[in-house]
C-alpha cells in the first residue's frame, strides 16, 4: 500500500461521496484520476485491504423500524446451505455463521431481518423457519432497541 492508496482509503473510509461520479470526486480530492482511483480500490479489495464496496442503507430512514436479529440452531454440517438459503431472502440484509457457546448459547446462524414493525419481522422469521424445515432446531429474535453507528477501522486524517 503506497501513499495514494492510503489517501484513497482516508478519502473514502466514511463512504463514497453522494455524487453522480463518486470516483471522480475522490480522484480530485487525492490528486489522481477517476480510472486510477477505481483500479486502485478494486486492487485493494482483491488484496483484502478493503473488504467490500457497497451501499449501506439506513433501514430506519427507509421505514423499516422493526429490525431484529434472528438466531438459529441449525445442524453444523448444514450451516453453509442454510446460511445461503436465508441470506438469499430479500428481507434479510446479512446472514452469517457464529460459534455456539453451550450451554448458554446454542445458536450458530444469525440473520438480520427487516420489517416495518415487529409483527412483520416475526412473520418473516416464521417464513425462514418454514424454509429451514427440520434444520430449524430452535430460534429466537433479538429486536434492535437503538441504532448503533457501524464503522470499521479508521485511518487518521480521513473523513469521519
mmCIF file of N, CA and C in Angstrom, residues 32-93:
data_model
loop_
_atom_site.group_PDB
_atom_site.id
_atom_site.type_symbol
_atom_site.label_atom_id
_atom_site.label_comp_id
_atom_site.label_asym_id
_atom_site.label_seq_id
_atom_site.Cartn_x
_atom_site.Cartn_y
_atom_site.Cartn_z
ATOM 1 N N UNK A 32 -5.592 12.573 -8.275
ATOM 2 C CA UNK A 32 -5.410 11.498 -9.238
ATOM 3 C C UNK A 32 -6.517 11.591 -10.285
ATOM 4 N N UNK A 33 -6.744 10.508 -11.013
ATOM 5 C CA UNK A 33 -7.824 10.487 -11.985
ATOM 6 C C UNK A 33 -8.802 9.358 -11.635
ATOM 7 N N UNK A 34 -9.987 9.461 -12.189
ATOM 8 C CA UNK A 34 -11.072 8.541 -11.861
ATOM 9 C C UNK A 34 -10.708 7.076 -12.131
ATOM 10 N N UNK A 35 -10.131 6.783 -13.290
ATOM 11 C CA UNK A 35 -9.783 5.407 -13.647
ATOM 12 C C UNK A 35 -8.762 4.818 -12.674
ATOM 13 N N UNK A 36 -7.794 5.625 -12.275
ATOM 14 C CA UNK A 36 -6.775 5.148 -11.334
ATOM 15 C C UNK A 36 -7.400 4.843 -9.980
ATOM 16 N N UNK A 37 -8.269 5.730 -9.494
ATOM 17 C CA UNK A 37 -8.925 5.501 -8.203
ATOM 18 C C UNK A 37 -9.749 4.214 -8.250
ATOM 19 N N UNK A 38 -10.508 4.026 -9.325
ATOM 20 C CA UNK A 38 -11.319 2.810 -9.446
ATOM 21 C C UNK A 38 -10.435 1.565 -9.473
ATOM 22 N N UNK A 39 -9.357 1.613 -10.232
ATOM 23 C CA UNK A 39 -8.450 0.461 -10.335
ATOM 24 C C UNK A 39 -7.772 0.181 -8.992
ATOM 25 N N UNK A 40 -7.346 1.224 -8.317
ATOM 26 C CA UNK A 40 -6.673 1.054 -7.024
ATOM 27 C C UNK A 40 -7.629 0.462 -5.986
ATOM 28 N N UNK A 41 -8.868 0.957 -5.969
ATOM 29 C CA UNK A 41 -9.837 0.437 -4.999
ATOM 30 C C UNK A 41 -10.162 -1.028 -5.287
ATOM 31 N N UNK A 42 -10.283 -1.378 -6.555
ATOM 32 C CA UNK A 42 -10.542 -2.777 -6.917
ATOM 33 C C UNK A 42 -9.367 -3.655 -6.503
ATOM 34 N N UNK A 43 -8.148 -3.190 -6.736
ATOM 35 C CA UNK A 43 -6.958 -3.965 -6.349
ATOM 36 C C UNK A 43 -6.893 -4.132 -4.832
ATOM 37 N N UNK A 44 -7.211 -3.071 -4.092
ATOM 38 C CA UNK A 44 -7.197 -3.168 -2.628
ATOM 39 C C UNK A 44 -8.289 -4.116 -2.133
ATOM 40 N N UNK A 45 -9.417 -4.156 -2.822
ATOM 41 C CA UNK A 45 -10.473 -5.098 -2.458
ATOM 42 C C UNK A 45 -10.008 -6.525 -2.705
ATOM 43 N N UNK A 46 -9.392 -6.759 -3.852
ATOM 44 C CA UNK A 46 -8.896 -8.104 -4.183
ATOM 45 C C UNK A 46 -7.800 -8.567 -3.225
ATOM 46 N N UNK A 47 -7.014 -7.624 -2.706
ATOM 47 C CA UNK A 47 -5.934 -7.950 -1.767
ATOM 48 C C UNK A 47 -6.429 -8.053 -0.330
ATOM 49 N N UNK A 48 -7.687 -7.705 -0.100
ATOM 50 C CA UNK A 48 -8.243 -7.787 1.242
ATOM 51 C C UNK A 48 -8.011 -6.559 2.093
ATOM 52 N N UNK A 49 -7.419 -5.518 1.513
ATOM 53 C CA UNK A 49 -7.213 -4.268 2.255
ATOM 54 C C UNK A 49 -8.558 -3.592 2.481
ATOM 55 N N UNK A 50 -9.392 -3.607 1.444
ATOM 56 C CA UNK A 50 -10.777 -3.142 1.537
ATOM 57 C C UNK A 50 -11.644 -4.395 1.468
ATOM 58 N N UNK A 51 -12.523 -4.577 2.449
ATOM 59 C CA UNK A 51 -13.350 -5.790 2.463
ATOM 60 C C UNK A 51 -14.449 -5.758 1.419
ATOM 61 N N UNK A 52 -15.100 -4.626 1.267
ATOM 62 C CA UNK A 52 -16.180 -4.553 0.293
ATOM 63 C C UNK A 52 -16.462 -3.105 -0.063
ATOM 64 N N UNK A 53 -17.092 -2.940 -1.204
ATOM 65 C CA UNK A 53 -17.572 -1.634 -1.638
ATOM 66 C C UNK A 53 -19.058 -1.837 -1.902
ATOM 67 N N UNK A 54 -19.894 -1.201 -1.128
ATOM 68 C CA UNK A 54 -21.322 -1.408 -1.305
ATOM 69 C C UNK A 54 -22.125 -0.362 -0.570
ATOM 70 N N UNK A 55 -23.402 -0.320 -0.894
ATOM 71 C CA UNK A 55 -24.322 0.607 -0.244
ATOM 72 C C UNK A 55 -24.687 0.080 1.141
ATOM 73 N N UNK A 56 -24.802 0.984 2.095
ATOM 74 C CA UNK A 56 -25.253 0.641 3.440
ATOM 75 C C UNK A 56 -26.497 1.490 3.717
ATOM 76 N N UNK A 57 -27.672 0.926 3.452
ATOM 77 C CA UNK A 57 -28.894 1.716 3.646
ATOM 78 C C UNK A 57 -29.201 1.926 5.125
ATOM 79 N N UNK A 58 -29.813 3.041 5.431
ATOM 80 C CA UNK A 58 -30.303 3.309 6.777
ATOM 81 C C UNK A 58 -31.739 2.797 6.820
ATOM 82 N N UNK A 59 -31.934 1.620 7.388
ATOM 83 C CA UNK A 59 -33.241 0.977 7.372
ATOM 84 C C UNK A 59 -34.304 1.800 8.083
ATOM 85 N N UNK A 60 -33.914 2.532 9.119
ATOM 86 C CA UNK A 60 -34.887 3.349 9.837
ATOM 87 C C UNK A 60 -35.419 4.468 8.949
ATOM 88 N N UNK A 61 -34.525 5.121 8.216
ATOM 89 C CA UNK A 61 -34.944 6.197 7.312
ATOM 90 C C UNK A 61 -35.866 5.660 6.223
ATOM 91 N N UNK A 62 -35.628 4.407 5.807
ATOM 92 C CA UNK A 62 -36.447 3.779 4.769
ATOM 93 C C UNK A 62 -37.776 3.248 5.308
ATOM 94 N N UNK A 63 -38.027 3.411 6.609
ATOM 95 C CA UNK A 63 -39.296 2.994 7.195
ATOM 96 C C UNK A 63 -39.294 1.611 7.817
ATOM 97 N N UNK A 64 -38.133 0.957 7.870
ATOM 98 C CA UNK A 64 -38.047 -0.366 8.478
ATOM 99 C C UNK A 64 -37.595 -0.199 9.924
ATOM 100 N N UNK A 65 -38.560 -0.186 10.841
ATOM 101 C CA UNK A 65 -38.262 0.106 12.241
ATOM 102 C C UNK A 65 -38.383 -1.115 13.153
ATOM 103 N N UNK A 66 -38.743 -2.264 12.600
ATOM 104 C CA UNK A 66 -38.911 -3.463 13.402
ATOM 105 C C UNK A 66 -37.759 -4.423 13.252
ATOM 106 N N UNK A 67 -36.563 -3.930 13.065
ATOM 107 C CA UNK A 67 -35.408 -4.772 12.762
ATOM 108 C C UNK A 67 -35.074 -5.723 13.906
ATOM 109 N N UNK A 68 -34.806 -6.975 13.538
ATOM 110 C CA UNK A 68 -34.467 -7.962 14.558
ATOM 111 C C UNK A 68 -33.428 -8.942 14.049
ATOM 112 N N UNK A 69 -32.506 -9.282 14.926
ATOM 113 C CA UNK A 69 -31.519 -10.307 14.598
ATOM 114 C C UNK A 69 -32.137 -11.649 14.955
ATOM 115 N N UNK A 70 -32.368 -12.464 13.940
ATOM 116 C CA UNK A 70 -32.863 -13.811 14.213
ATOM 117 C C UNK A 70 -31.656 -14.709 14.403
ATOM 118 N N UNK A 71 -31.745 -15.575 15.397
ATOM 119 C CA UNK A 71 -30.654 -16.504 15.700
ATOM 120 C C UNK A 71 -31.215 -17.915 15.629
ATOM 121 N N UNK A 72 -30.451 -18.812 15.015
ATOM 122 C CA UNK A 72 -30.940 -20.143 14.677
ATOM 123 C C UNK A 72 -29.974 -21.220 15.126
ATOM 124 N N UNK A 73 -30.537 -22.310 15.599
ATOM 125 C CA UNK A 73 -29.772 -23.515 15.888
ATOM 126 C C UNK A 73 -30.008 -24.451 14.715
ATOM 127 N N UNK A 74 -29.010 -24.541 13.836
ATOM 128 C CA UNK A 74 -29.103 -25.448 12.687
ATOM 129 C C UNK A 74 -27.950 -26.444 12.774
ATOM 130 N N UNK A 75 -28.102 -27.603 12.156
ATOM 131 C CA UNK A 75 -27.004 -28.585 12.207
ATOM 132 C C UNK A 75 -25.715 -27.995 11.627
ATOM 133 N N UNK A 76 -24.619 -28.192 12.323
ATOM 134 C CA UNK A 76 -23.339 -27.636 11.880
ATOM 135 C C UNK A 76 -22.978 -28.064 10.458
ATOM 136 N N UNK A 77 -23.296 -29.295 10.113
ATOM 137 C CA UNK A 77 -22.958 -29.774 8.772
ATOM 138 C C UNK A 77 -23.848 -29.145 7.694
ATOM 139 N N UNK A 78 -24.881 -28.422 8.095
ATOM 140 C CA UNK A 78 -25.798 -27.771 7.141
ATOM 141 C C UNK A 78 -25.694 -26.250 7.192
ATOM 142 N N UNK A 79 -24.733 -25.721 7.962
ATOM 143 C CA UNK A 79 -24.661 -24.273 8.176
ATOM 144 C C UNK A 79 -24.504 -23.493 6.880
ATOM 145 N N UNK A 80 -23.658 -23.958 5.973
ATOM 146 C CA UNK A 80 -23.443 -23.223 4.719
ATOM 147 C C UNK A 80 -24.717 -23.206 3.878
ATOM 148 N N UNK A 81 -25.339 -24.334 3.706
ATOM 149 C CA UNK A 81 -26.558 -24.411 2.891
ATOM 150 C C UNK A 81 -27.675 -23.582 3.514
ATOM 151 N N UNK A 82 -27.825 -23.686 4.825
ATOM 152 C CA UNK A 82 -28.873 -22.904 5.496
ATOM 153 C C UNK A 82 -28.583 -21.409 5.388
ATOM 154 N N UNK A 83 -27.333 -21.037 5.600
ATOM 155 C CA UNK A 83 -26.956 -19.629 5.508
ATOM 156 C C UNK A 83 -27.189 -19.054 4.130
ATOM 157 N N UNK A 84 -26.890 -19.827 3.091
ATOM 158 C CA UNK A 84 -27.112 -19.350 1.727
ATOM 159 C C UNK A 84 -28.602 -19.194 1.435
ATOM 160 N N UNK A 85 -29.415 -20.125 1.922
ATOM 161 C CA UNK A 85 -30.868 -20.012 1.716
ATOM 162 C C UNK A 85 -31.414 -18.765 2.403
ATOM 163 N N UNK A 86 -31.053 -18.598 3.664
ATOM 164 C CA UNK A 86 -31.572 -17.480 4.449
ATOM 165 C C UNK A 86 -31.008 -16.159 3.940
ATOM 166 N N UNK A 87 -29.709 -16.129 3.663
ATOM 167 C CA UNK A 87 -29.088 -14.904 3.171
ATOM 168 C C UNK A 87 -29.601 -14.454 1.821
ATOM 169 N N UNK A 88 -30.196 -15.361 1.062
ATOM 170 C CA UNK A 88 -30.745 -15.018 -0.248
ATOM 171 C C UNK A 88 -32.126 -14.397 -0.205
ATOM 172 N N UNK A 89 -32.739 -14.343 0.964
ATOM 173 C CA UNK A 89 -34.078 -13.759 1.076
ATOM 174 C C UNK A 89 -34.006 -12.241 0.984
ATOM 175 N N UNK A 90 -34.980 -11.634 0.321
ATOM 176 C CA UNK A 90 -34.921 -10.182 0.097
ATOM 177 C C UNK A 90 -35.115 -9.361 1.368
ATOM 178 N N UNK A 91 -35.618 -9.941 2.434
ATOM 179 C CA UNK A 91 -35.820 -9.200 3.680
ATOM 180 C C UNK A 91 -34.715 -9.439 4.704
ATOM 181 N N UNK A 92 -33.677 -10.188 4.315
ATOM 182 C CA UNK A 92 -32.526 -10.437 5.176
ATOM 183 C C UNK A 92 -31.347 -9.654 4.613
ATOM 184 N N UNK A 93 -30.795 -8.726 5.412
ATOM 185 C CA UNK A 93 -29.676 -7.921 4.904
ATOM 186 C C UNK A 93 -28.351 -8.659 5.032
#
